[in-house]
PDB file of C-alpha atoms in Angstrom:
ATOM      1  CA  UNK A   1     177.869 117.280  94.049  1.00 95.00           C
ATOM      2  CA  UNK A   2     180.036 116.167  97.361  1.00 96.00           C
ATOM      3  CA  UNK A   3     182.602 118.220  98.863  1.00 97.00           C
ATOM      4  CA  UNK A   4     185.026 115.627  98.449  1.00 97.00           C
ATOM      5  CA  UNK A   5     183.803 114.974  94.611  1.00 98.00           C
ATOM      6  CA  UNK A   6     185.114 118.582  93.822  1.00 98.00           C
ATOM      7  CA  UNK A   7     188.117 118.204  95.603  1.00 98.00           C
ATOM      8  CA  UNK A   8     188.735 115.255  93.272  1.00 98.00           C
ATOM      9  CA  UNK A   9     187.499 116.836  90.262  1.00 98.00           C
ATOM     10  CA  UNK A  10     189.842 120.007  91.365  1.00 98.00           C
ATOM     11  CA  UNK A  11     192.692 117.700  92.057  1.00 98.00           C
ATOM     12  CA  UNK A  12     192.654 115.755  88.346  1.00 97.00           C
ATOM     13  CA  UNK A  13     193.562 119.235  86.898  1.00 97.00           C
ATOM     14  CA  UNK A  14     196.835 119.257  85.740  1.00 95.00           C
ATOM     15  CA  UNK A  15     198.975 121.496  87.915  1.00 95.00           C
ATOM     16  CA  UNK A  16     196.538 121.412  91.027  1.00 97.00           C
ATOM     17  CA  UNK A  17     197.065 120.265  94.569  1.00 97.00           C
ATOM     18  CA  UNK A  18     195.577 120.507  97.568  1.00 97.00           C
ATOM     19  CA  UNK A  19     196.552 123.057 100.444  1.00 97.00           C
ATOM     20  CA  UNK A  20     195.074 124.649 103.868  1.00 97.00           C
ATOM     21  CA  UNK A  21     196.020 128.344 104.414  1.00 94.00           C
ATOM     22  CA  UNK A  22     193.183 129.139 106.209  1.00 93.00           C
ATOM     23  CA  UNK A  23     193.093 125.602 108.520  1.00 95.00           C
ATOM     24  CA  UNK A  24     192.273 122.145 108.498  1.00 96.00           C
ATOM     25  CA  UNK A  25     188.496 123.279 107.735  1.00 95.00           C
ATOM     26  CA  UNK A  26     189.008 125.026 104.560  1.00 96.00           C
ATOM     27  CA  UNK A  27     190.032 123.271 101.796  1.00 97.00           C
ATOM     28  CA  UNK A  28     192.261 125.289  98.556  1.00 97.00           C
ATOM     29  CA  UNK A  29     192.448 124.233  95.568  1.00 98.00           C
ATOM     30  CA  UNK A  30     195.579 125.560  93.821  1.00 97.00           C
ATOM     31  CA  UNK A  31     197.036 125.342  90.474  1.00 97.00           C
ATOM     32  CA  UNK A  32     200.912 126.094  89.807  1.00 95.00           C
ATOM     33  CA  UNK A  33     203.533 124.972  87.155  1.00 91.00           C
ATOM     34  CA  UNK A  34     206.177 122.652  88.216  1.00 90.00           C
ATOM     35  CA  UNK A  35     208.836 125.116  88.566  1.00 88.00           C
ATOM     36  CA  UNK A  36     206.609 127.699  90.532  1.00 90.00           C
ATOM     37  CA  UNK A  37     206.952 127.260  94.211  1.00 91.00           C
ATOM     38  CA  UNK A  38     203.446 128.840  95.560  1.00 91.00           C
ATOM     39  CA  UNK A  39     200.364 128.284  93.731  1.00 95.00           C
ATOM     40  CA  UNK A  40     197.139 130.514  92.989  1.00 95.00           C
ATOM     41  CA  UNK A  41     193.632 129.410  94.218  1.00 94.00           C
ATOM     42  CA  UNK A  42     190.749 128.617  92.055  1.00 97.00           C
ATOM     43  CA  UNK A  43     188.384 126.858  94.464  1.00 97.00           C
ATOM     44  CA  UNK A  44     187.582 126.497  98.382  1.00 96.00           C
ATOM     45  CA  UNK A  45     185.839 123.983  99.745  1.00 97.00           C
ATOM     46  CA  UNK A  46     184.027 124.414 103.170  1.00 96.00           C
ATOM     47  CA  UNK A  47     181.122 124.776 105.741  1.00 96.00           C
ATOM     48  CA  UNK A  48     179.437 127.794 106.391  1.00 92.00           C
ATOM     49  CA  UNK A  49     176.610 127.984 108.927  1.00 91.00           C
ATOM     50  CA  UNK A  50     176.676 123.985 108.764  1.00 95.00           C
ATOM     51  CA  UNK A  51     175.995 123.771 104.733  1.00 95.00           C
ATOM     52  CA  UNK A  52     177.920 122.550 102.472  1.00 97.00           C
ATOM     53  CA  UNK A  53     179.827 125.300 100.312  1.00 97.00           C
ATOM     54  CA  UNK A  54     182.497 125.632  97.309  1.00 97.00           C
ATOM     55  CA  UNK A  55     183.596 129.373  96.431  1.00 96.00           C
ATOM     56  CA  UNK A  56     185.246 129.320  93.022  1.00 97.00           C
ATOM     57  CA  UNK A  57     187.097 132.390  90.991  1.00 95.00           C
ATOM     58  CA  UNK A  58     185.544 133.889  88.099  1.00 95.00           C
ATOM     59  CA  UNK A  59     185.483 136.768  85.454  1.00 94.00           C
ATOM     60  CA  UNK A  60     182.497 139.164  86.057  1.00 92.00           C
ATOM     61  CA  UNK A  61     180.596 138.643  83.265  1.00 95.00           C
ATOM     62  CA  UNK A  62     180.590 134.799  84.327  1.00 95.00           C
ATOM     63  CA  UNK A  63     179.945 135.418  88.027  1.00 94.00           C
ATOM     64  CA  UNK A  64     176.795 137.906  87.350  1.00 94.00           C
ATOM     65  CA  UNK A  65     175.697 135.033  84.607  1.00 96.00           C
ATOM     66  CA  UNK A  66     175.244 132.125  87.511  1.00 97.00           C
ATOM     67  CA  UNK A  67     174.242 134.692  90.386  1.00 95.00           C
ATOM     68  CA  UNK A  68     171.848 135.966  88.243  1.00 96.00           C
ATOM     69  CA  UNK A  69     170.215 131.848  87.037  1.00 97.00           C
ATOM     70  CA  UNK A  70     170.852 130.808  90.703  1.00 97.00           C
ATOM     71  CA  UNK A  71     169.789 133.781  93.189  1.00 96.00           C
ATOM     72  CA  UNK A  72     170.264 133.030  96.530  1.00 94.00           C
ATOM     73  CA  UNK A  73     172.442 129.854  96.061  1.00 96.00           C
ATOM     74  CA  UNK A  74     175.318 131.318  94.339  1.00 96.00           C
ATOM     75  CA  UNK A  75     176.426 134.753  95.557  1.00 93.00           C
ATOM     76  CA  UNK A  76     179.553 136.926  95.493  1.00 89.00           C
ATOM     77  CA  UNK A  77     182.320 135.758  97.527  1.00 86.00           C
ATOM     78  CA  UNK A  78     181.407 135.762 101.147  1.00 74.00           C
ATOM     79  CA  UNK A  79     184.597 136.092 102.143  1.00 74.00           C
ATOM     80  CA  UNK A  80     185.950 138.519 100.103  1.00 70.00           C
ATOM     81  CA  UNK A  81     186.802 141.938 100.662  1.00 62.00           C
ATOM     82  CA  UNK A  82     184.198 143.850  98.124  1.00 66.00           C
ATOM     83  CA  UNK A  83     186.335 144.346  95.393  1.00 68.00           C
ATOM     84  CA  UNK A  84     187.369 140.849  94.546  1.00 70.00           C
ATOM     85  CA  UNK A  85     183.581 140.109  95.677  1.00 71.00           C
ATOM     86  CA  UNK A  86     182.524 140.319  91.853  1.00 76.00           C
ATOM     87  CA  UNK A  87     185.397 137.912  90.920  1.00 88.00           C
ATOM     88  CA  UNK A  88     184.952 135.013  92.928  1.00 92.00           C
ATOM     89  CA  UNK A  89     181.433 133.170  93.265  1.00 95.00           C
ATOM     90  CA  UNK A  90     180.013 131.255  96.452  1.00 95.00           C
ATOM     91  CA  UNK A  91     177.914 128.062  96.026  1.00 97.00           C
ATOM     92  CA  UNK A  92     175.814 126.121  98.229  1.00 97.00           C
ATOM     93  CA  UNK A  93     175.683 122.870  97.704  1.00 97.00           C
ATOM     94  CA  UNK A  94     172.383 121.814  98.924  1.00 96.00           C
ATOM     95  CA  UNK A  95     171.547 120.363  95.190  1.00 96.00           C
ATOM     96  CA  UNK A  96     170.076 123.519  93.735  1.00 97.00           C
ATOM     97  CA  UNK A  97     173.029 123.651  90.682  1.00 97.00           C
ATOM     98  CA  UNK A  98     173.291 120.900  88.799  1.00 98.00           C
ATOM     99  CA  UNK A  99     176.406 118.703  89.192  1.00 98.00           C
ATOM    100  CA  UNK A 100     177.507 119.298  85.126  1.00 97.00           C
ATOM    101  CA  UNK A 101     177.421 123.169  86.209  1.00 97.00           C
ATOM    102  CA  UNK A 102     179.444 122.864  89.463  1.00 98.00           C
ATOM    103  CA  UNK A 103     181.796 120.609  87.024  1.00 98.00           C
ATOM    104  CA  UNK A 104     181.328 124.575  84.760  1.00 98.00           C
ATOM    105  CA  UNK A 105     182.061 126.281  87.226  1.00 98.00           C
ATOM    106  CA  UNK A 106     185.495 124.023  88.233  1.00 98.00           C
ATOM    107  CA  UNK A 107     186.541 124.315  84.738  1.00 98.00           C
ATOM    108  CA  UNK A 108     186.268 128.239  84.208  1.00 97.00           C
ATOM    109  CA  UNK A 109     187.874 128.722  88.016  1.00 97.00           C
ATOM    110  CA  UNK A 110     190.664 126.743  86.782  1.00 98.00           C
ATOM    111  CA  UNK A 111     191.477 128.726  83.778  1.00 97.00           C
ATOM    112  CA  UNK A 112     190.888 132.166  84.479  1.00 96.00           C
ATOM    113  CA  UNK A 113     193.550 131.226  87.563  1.00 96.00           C
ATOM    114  CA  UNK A 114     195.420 129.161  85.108  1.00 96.00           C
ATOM    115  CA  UNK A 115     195.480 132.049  82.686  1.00 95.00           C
ATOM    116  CA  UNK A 116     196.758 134.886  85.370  1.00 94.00           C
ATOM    117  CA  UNK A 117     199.930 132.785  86.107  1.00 94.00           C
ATOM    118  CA  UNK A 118     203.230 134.247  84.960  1.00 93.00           C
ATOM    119  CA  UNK A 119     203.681 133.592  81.027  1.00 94.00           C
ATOM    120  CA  UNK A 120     206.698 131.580  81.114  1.00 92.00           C
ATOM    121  CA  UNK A 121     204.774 129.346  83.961  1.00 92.00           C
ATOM    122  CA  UNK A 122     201.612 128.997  81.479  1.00 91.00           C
ATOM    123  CA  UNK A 123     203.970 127.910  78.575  1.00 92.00           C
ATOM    124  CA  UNK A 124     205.666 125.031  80.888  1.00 91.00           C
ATOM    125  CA  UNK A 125     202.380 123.671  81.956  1.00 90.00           C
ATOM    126  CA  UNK A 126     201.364 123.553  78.341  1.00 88.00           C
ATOM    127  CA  UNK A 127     204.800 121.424  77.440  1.00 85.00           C
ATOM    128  CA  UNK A 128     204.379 119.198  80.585  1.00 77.00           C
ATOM    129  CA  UNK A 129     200.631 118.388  79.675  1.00 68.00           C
TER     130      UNK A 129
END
């Protein structure tokens, strides 16, 4: 899967856009509700060493399942300080996961991040969906 496919696939998620805390080479995927005027990030889209790479948030049990089926390629955060490391999984996209499990791994980023926003935000998303 392309860089710019998961952008796309992050950015058809309702309550996503597009932002670039870190600069121009680093794009965040956020979700927020309408009313909400910063987001959370569920995915990052970059280069590091000159490969393509995605790091996406994750429960533990989740992360540990696809570093554990994908040594090597997916691996804690790289960024991270270590201990958000467990939380947040980094992929290289050199074709060694399968596109339908990057599309996995979009969907769970998006809802464990969906499903840490404040409760009154997670109840307007629901009634603008």
């Amino acid at each position: 899967m392309t860089q710019q496919a998961i952008v796309d696939t992050c950015l058809a998620l309702p309550g996503a856009y597009l932002d670039y805390p870190f600069g121009p080479d680093v794009a965040v995927c956020k979700v927020k509700a309408p009313s909400q005027e910063a987001g959370r990030i569920f995915a990052q889209v970059f280069t590091l060493r000159g490969e393509p790479t995605a790091t996406f948030n994750c429960d533990r049990p989740t992360g540990e399942f696809y570093r554990q089926l994908y040594p090597g390629t997916v691996t804690r955060g790289w960024h991270c300080p270590p201990v958000t490391q467990p939380y947040f999984n980094t992929v290289k996209l050199d074709g060694t996961v399968p596109d339908e499990e990057i599309l996995r791994m979009i969907d769970h980023a998006y809802w464990v991040v969906r499903g840490k926003l404040p409760k009154a935000a997670q109840k307007e998303m629901e009634e603008t969906s």
